[in-house]
PDB file of C-alpha atoms and ligand atoms in Angstrom:
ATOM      1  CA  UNK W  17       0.000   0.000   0.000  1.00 50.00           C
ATOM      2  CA  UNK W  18       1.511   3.480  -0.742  1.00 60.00           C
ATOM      3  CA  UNK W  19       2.276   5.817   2.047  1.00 81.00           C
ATOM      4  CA  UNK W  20       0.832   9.331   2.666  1.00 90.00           C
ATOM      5  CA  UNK W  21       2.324  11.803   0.093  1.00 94.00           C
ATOM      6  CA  UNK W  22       5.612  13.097   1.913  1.00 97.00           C
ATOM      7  CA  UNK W  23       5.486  16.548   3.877  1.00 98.00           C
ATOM      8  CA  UNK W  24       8.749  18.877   2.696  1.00 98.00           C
ATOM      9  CA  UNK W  25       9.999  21.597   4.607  1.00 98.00           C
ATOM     10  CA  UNK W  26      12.421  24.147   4.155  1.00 98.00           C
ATOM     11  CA  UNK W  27      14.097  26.175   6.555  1.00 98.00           C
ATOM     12  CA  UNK W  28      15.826  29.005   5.539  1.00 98.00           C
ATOM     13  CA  UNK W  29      17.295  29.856   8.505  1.00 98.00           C
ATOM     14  CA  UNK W  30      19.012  33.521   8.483  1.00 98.00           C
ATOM     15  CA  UNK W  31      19.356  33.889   4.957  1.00 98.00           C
ATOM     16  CA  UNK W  32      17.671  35.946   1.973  1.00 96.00           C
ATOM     17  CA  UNK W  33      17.034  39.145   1.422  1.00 96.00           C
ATOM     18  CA  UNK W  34      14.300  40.213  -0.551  1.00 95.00           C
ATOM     19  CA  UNK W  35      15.477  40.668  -3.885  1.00 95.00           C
ATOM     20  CA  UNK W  36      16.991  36.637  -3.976  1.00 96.00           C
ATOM     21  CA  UNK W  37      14.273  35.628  -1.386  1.00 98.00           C
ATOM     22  CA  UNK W  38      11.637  36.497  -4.403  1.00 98.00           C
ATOM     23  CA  UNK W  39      13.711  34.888  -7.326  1.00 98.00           C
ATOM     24  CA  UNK W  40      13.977  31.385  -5.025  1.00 98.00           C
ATOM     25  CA  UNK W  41      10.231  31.514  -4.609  1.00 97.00           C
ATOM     26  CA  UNK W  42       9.277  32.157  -8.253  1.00 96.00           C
ATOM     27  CA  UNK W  43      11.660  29.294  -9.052  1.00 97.00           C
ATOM     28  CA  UNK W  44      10.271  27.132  -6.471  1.00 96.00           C
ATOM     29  CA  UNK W  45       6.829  28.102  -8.060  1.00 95.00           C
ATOM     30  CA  UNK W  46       7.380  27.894 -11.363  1.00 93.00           C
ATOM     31  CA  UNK W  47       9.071  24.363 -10.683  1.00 92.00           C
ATOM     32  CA  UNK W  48       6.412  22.322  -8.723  1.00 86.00           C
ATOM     33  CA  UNK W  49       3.533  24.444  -9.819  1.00 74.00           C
ATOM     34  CA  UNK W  50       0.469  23.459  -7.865  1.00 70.00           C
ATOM     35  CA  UNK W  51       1.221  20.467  -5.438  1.00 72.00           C
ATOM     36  CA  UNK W  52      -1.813  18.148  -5.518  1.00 78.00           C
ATOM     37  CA  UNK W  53      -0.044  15.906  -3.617  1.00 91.00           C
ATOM     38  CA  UNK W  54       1.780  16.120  -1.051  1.00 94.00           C
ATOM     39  CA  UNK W  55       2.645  19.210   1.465  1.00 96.00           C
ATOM     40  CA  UNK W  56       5.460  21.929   0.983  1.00 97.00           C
ATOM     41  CA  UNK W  57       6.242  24.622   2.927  1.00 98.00           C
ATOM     42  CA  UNK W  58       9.074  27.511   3.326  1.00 98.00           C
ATOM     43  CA  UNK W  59      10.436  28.905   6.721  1.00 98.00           C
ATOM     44  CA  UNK W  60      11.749  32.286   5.411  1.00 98.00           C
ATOM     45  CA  UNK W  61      13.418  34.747   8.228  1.00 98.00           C
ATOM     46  CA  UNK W  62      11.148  36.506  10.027  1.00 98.00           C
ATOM     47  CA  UNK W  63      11.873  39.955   7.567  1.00 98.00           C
ATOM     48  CA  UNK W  64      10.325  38.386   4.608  1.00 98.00           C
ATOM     49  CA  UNK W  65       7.187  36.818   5.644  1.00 98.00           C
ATOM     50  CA  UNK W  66       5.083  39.119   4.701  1.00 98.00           C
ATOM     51  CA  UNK W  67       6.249  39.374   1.897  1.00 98.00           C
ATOM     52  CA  UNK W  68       6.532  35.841   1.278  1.00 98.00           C
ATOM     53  CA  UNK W  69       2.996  35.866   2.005  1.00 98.00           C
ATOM     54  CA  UNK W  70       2.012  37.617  -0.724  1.00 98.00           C
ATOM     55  CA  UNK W  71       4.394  35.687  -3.754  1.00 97.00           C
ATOM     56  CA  UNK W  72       2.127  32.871  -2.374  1.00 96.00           C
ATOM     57  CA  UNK W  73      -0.636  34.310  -2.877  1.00 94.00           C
ATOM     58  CA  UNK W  74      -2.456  31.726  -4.624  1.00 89.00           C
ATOM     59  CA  UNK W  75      -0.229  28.867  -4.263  1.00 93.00           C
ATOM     60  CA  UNK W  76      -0.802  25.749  -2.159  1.00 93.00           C
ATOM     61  CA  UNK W  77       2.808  25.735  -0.527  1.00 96.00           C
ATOM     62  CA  UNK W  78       2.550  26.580   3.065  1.00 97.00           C
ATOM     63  CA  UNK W  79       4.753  29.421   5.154  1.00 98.00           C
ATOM     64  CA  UNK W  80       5.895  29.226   8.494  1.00 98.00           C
ATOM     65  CA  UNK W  81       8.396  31.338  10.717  1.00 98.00           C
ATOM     66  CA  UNK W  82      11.247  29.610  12.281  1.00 98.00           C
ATOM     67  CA  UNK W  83      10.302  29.713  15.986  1.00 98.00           C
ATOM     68  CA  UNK W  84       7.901  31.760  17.916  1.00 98.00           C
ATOM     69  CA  UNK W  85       7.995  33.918  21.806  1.00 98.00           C
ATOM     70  CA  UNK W  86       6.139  31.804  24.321  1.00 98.00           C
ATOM     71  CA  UNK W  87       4.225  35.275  25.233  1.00 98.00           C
ATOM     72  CA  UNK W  88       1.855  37.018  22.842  1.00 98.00           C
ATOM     73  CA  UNK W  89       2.901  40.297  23.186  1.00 98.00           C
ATOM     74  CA  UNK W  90       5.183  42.927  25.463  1.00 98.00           C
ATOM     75  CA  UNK W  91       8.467  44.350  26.464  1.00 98.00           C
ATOM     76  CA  UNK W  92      10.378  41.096  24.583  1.00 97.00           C
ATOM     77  CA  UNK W  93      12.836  43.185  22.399  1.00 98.00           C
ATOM     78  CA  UNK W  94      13.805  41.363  19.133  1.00 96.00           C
ATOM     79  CA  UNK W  95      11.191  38.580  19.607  1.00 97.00           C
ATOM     80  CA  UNK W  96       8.444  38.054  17.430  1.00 98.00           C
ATOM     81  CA  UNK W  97       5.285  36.177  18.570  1.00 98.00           C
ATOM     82  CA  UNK W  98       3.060  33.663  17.749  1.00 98.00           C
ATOM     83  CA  UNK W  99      -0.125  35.680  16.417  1.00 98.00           C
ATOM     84  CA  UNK W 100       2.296  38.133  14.876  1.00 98.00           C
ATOM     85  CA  UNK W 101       3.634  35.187  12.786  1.00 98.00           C
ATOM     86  CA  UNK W 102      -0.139  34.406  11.756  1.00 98.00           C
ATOM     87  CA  UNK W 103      -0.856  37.943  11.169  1.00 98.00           C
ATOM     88  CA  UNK W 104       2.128  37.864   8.433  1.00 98.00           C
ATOM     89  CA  UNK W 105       0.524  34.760   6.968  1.00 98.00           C
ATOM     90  CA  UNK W 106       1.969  32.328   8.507  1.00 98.00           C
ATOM     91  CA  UNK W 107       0.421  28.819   9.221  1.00 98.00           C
ATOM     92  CA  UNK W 108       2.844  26.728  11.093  1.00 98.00           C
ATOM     93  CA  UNK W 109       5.940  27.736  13.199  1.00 98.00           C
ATOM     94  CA  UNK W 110       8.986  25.454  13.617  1.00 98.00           C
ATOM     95  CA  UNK W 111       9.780  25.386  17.411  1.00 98.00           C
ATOM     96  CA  UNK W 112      12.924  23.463  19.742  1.00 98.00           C
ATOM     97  CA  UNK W 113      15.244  23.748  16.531  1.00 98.00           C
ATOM     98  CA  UNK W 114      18.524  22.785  17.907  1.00 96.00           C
ATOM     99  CA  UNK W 115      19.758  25.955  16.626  1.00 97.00           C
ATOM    100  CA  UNK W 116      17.296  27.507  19.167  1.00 97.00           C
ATOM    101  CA  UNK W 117      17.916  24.776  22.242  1.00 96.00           C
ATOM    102  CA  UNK W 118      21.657  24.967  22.050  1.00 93.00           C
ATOM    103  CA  UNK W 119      22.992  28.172  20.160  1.00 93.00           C
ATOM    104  CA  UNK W 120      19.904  30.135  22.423  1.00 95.00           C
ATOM    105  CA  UNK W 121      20.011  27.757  25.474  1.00 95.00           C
ATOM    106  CA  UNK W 122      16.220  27.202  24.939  1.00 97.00           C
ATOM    107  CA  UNK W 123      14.693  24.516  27.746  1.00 98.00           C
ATOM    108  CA  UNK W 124      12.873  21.665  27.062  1.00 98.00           C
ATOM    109  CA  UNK W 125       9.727  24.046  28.849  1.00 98.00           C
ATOM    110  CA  UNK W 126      10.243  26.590  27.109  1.00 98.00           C
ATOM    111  CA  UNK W 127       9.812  24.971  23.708  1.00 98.00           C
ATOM    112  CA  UNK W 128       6.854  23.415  25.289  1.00 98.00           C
ATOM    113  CA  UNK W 129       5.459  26.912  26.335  1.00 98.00           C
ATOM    114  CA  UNK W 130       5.857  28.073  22.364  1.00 98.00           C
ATOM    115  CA  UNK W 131       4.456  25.165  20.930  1.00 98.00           C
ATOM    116  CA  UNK W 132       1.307  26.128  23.168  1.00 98.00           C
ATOM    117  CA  UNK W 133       1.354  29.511  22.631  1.00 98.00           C
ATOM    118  CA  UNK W 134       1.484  29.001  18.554  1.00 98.00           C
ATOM    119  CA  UNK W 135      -1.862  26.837  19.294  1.00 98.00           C
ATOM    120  CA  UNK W 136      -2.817  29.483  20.940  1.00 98.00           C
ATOM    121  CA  UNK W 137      -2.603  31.626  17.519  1.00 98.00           C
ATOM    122  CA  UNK W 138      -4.175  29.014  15.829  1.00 98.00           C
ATOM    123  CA  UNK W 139      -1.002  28.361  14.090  1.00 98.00           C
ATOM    124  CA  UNK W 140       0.234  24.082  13.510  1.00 98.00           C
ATOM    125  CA  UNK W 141       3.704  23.418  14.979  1.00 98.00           C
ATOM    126  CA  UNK W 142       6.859  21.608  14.116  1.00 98.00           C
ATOM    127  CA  UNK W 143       8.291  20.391  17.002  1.00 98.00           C
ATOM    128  CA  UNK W 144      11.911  19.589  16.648  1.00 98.00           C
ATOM    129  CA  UNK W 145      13.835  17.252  18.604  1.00 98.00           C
ATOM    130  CA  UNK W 146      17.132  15.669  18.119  1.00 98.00           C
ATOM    131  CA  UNK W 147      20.220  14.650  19.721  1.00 98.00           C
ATOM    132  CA  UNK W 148      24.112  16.335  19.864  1.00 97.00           C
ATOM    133  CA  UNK W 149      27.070  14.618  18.635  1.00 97.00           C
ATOM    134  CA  UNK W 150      28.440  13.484  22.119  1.00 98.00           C
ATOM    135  CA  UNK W 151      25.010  12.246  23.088  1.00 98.00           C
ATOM    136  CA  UNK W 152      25.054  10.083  19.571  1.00 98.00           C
ATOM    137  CA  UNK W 153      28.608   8.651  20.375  1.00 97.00           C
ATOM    138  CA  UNK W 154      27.245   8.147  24.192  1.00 98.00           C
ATOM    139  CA  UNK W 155      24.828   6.004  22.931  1.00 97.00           C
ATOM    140  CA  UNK W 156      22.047   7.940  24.517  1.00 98.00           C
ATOM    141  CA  UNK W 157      20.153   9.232  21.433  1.00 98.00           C
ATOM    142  CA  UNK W 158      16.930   7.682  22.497  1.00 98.00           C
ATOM    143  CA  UNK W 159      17.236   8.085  26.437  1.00 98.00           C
ATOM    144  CA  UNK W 160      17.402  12.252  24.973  1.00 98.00           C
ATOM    145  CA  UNK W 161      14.570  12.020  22.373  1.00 98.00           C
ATOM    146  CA  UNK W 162      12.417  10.281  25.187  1.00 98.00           C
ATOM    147  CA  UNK W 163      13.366  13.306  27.291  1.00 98.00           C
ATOM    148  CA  UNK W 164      12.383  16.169  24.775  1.00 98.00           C
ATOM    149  CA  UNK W 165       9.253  14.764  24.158  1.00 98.00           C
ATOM    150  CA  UNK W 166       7.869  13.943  27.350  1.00 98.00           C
ATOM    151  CA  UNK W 167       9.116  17.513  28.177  1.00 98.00           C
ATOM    152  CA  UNK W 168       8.159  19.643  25.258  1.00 97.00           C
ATOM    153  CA  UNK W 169       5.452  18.073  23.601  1.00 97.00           C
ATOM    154  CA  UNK W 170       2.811  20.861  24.094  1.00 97.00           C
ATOM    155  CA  UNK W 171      -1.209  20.310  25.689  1.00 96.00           C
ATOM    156  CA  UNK W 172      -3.726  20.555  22.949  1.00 96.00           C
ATOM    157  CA  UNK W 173      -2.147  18.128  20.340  1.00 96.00           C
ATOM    158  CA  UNK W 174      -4.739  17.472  17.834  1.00 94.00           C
ATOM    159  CA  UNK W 175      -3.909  14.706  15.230  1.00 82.00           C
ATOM    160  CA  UNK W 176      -3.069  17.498  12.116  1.00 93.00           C
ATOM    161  CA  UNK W 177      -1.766  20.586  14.318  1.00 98.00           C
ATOM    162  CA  UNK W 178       1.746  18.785  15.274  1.00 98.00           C
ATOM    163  CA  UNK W 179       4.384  17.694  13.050  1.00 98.00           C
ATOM    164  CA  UNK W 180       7.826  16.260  14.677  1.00 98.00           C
ATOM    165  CA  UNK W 181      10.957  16.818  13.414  1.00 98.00           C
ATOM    166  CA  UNK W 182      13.690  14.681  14.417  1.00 98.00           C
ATOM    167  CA  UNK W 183      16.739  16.166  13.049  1.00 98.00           C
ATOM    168  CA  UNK W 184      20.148  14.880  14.983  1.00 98.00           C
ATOM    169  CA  UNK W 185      22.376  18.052  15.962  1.00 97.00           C
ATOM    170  CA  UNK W 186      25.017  16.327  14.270  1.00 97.00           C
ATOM    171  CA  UNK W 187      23.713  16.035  11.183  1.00 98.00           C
ATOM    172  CA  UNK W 188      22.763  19.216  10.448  1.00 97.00           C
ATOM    173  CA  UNK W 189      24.781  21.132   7.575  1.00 96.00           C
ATOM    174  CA  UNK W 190      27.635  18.473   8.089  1.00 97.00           C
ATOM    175  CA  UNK W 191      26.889  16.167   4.891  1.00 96.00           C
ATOM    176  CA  UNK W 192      26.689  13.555   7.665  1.00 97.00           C
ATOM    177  CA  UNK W 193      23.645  11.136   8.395  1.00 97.00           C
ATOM    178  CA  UNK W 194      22.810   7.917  10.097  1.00 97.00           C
ATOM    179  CA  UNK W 195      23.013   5.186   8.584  1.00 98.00           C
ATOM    180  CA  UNK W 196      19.438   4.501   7.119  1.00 98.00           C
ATOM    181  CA  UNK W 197      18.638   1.374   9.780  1.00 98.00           C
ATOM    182  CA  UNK W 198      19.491   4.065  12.325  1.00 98.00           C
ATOM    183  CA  UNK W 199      17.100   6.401  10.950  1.00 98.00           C
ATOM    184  CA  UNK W 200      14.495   4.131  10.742  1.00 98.00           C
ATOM    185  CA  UNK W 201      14.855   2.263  14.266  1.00 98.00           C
ATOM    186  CA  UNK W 202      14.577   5.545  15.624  1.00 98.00           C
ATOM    187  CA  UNK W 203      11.580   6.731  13.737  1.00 98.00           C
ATOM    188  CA  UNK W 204      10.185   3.991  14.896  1.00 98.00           C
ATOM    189  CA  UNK W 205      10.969   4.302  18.486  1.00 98.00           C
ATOM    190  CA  UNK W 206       9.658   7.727  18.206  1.00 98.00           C
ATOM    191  CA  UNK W 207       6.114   6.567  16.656  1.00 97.00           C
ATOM    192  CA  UNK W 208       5.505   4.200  19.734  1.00 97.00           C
ATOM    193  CA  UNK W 209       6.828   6.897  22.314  1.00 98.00           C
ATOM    194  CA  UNK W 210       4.284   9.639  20.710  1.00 98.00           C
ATOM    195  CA  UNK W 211       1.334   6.635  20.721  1.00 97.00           C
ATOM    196  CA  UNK W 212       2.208   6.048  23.999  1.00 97.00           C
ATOM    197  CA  UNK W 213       1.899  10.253  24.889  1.00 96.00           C
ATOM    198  CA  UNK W 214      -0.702  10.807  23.490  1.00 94.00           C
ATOM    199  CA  UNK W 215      -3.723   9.632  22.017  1.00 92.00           C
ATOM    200  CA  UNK W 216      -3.510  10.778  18.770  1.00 94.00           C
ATOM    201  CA  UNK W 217       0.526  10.480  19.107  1.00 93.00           C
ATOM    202  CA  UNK W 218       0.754   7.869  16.579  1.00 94.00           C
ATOM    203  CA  UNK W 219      -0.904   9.743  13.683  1.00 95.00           C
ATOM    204  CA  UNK W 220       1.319  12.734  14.042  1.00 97.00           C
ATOM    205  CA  UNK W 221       3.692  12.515  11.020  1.00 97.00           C
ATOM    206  CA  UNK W 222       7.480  12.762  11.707  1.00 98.00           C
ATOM    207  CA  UNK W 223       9.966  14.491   9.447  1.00 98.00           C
ATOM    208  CA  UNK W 224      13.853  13.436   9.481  1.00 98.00           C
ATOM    209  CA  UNK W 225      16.039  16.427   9.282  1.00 98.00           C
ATOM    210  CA  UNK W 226      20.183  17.075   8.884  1.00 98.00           C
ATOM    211  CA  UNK W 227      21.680  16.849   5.572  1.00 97.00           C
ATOM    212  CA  UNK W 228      18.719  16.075   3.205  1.00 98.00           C
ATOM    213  CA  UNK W 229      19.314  16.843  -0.504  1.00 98.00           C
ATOM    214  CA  UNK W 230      18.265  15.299  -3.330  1.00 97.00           C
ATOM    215  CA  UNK W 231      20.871  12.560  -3.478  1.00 97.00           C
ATOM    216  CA  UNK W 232      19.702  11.148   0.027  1.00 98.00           C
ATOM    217  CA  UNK W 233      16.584  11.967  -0.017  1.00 98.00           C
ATOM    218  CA  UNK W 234      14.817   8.972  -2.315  1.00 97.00           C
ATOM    219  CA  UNK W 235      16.600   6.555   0.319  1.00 98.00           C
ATOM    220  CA  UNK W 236      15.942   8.637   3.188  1.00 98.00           C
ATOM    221  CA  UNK W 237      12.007   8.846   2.778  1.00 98.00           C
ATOM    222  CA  UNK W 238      11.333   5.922   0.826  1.00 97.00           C
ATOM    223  CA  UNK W 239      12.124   4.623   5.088  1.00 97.00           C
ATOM    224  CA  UNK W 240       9.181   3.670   6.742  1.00 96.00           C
ATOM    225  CA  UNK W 241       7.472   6.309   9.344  1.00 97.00           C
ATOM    226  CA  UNK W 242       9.728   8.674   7.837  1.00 98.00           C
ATOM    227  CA  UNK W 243       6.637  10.850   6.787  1.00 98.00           C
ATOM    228  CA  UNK W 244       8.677  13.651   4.860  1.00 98.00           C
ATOM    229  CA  UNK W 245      11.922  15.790   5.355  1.00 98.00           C
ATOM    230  CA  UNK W 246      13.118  19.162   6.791  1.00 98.00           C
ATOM    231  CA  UNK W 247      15.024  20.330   4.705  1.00 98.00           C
ATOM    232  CA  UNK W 248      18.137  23.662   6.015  1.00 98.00           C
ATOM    233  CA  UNK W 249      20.886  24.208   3.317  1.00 98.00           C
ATOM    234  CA  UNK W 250      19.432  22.041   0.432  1.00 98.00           C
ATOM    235  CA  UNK W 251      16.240  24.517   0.359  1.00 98.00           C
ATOM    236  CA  UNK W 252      18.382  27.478  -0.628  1.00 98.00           C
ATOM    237  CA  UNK W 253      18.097  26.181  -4.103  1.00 98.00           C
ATOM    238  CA  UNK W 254      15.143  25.962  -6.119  1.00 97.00           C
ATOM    239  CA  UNK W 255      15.786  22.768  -8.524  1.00 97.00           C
ATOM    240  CA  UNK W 256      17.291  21.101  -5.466  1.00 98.00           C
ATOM    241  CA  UNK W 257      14.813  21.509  -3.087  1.00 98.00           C
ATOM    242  CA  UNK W 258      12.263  20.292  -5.528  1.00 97.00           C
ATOM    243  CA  UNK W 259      14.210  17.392  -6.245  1.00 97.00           C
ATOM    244  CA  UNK W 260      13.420  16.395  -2.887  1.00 98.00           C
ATOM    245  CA  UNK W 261       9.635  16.783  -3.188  1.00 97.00           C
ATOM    246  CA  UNK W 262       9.767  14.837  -5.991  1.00 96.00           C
ATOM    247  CA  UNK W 263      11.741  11.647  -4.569  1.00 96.00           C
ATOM    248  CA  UNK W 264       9.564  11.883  -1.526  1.00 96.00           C
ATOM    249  CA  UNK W 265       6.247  11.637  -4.286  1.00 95.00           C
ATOM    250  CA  UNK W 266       8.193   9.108  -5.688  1.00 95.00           C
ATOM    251  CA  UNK W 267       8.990   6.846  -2.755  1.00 95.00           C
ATOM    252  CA  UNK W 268       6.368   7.270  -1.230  1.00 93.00           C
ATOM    253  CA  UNK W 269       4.048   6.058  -4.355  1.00 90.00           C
ATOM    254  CA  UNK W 270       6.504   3.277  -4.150  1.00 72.00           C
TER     255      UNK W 270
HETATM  256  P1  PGA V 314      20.527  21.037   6.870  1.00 74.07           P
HETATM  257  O1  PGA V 314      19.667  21.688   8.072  1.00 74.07           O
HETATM  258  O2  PGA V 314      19.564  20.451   5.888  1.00 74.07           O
HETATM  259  O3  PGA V 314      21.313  22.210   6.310  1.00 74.07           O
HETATM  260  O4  PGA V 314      21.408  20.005   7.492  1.00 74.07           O
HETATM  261  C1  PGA V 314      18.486  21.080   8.513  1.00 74.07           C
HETATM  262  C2  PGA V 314      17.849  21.925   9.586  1.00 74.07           C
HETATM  263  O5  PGA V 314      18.557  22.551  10.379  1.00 74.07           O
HETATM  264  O6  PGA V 314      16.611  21.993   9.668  1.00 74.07           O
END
């Protein structure tokens, strides 16, 4: 039987400025079209989502900020909140990047307070999770991913307003990835651990993230309860982040 039709993701990070920001849209546009099938969504910086917004206009691809203040409003200089996101046209946030846990020192609780406070905005979240490099070689990765779940997986999960991301630190922008039976042994620890959270734990889809690109990425989600990819440095580039769409449609029709 095929598999749901792969969720992609990209995540810009801090990088594009309007004039290239709008070219990498139009190309992702003009590549893929309309998606019928499938889900595909951009994580601009913060600067260009409403702008982003509007090249959208139209389009079925999805736009979502990169993380979000637990607080809705107030005296939280440079932060940027959850409804603000919405109000630029955003419909998901990412939250617990590692990027965010361990470049901003970001808790475990405090993800779990965003998360809630992007329900809040009515916005869907992308929780990510994932373990560092001396946790990996520790052997510890799932004693960790156990951890950030129980601890940051927010109240008020309904089966299509979470998303998981597991995306090991040390994988990300490093070329490097586990080997594909440690990808999927740990996807599919992480299904039973989010059935066994919460009741609707086992639908939620779960992305893999670190080093995706279009040479990795037919093997990567053709894995079972790898339900699609988020996708850093590889989504910088139009033809290659469609490439990945498109071996996620195909493996996934497989
Ligand atoms: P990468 O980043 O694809 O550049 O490794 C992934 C991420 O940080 O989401």
């Amino acid at each position: 039987m095929p598999d749901s039709p792969p969720i992609v993701f990209g995540n810009w990070k801090m990088n594009g400025r309007r004039t290239d920001a709008q070219a990498l849209v139009q190309a992702i546009l003009h590549g893929c079209g309309q998606p019928t099938t499938g889900t595909l969504g951009i994580c601009p910086p913060a600067t260009l989502l409403a702008s982003a917004a509007e090249w959208l206009t139209e389009s079925s691809i999805k736009l979502g900020g990169q993380d979000c203040a637990a607080e809705a409003s107030g005296a939280f200089t440079g932060d940027i909140s959850a409804p603000m996101l919405r109000d630029a046209g955003c419909g998901f946030t990412l939250v617990g990047h590692s990027e965010r846990r361990h470049g901003h020192g970001e808790s475990d609780a405090l993800v779990k307070a965003k998360a809630e406070a992007a329900f809040e905005a009515g916005l869907n979240v992308v929780l990510c999770i994932g373990e560092t490099e001396a946790e990996w070689d520790a052997g510890q990765t799932i004693q960790v991913l156990d951890r950030q779940l129980e601890q940051s997986l927010p109240a008020g999960v309904v089966a299509d307003n979470l998303i998981i991301a597991y995306e090991p630190v040390w994988a990300i922008g490093t070329g490097k990835t586990p080997s594909m039976d440690d990808i999927a042994n740990t996807h599919a620890h992480l299904k039973s651990k989010l059935a066994s959270l919460s009741a609707v734990g086992g639908d939620l889809p779960i992305l893999y993230g670190g080093s995706v690109k279009a040479a990795n990425a037919g093997e990567i989600l053709a894995i079972d309860h790898v339900d699609g990819a988020l996708v850093g440095g590889a989504s910088l580039k139009a033809d290659e982040f469609l490439a990945i769409f498109q071996a996620g449609l195909e493996a996934k029709a497989g």
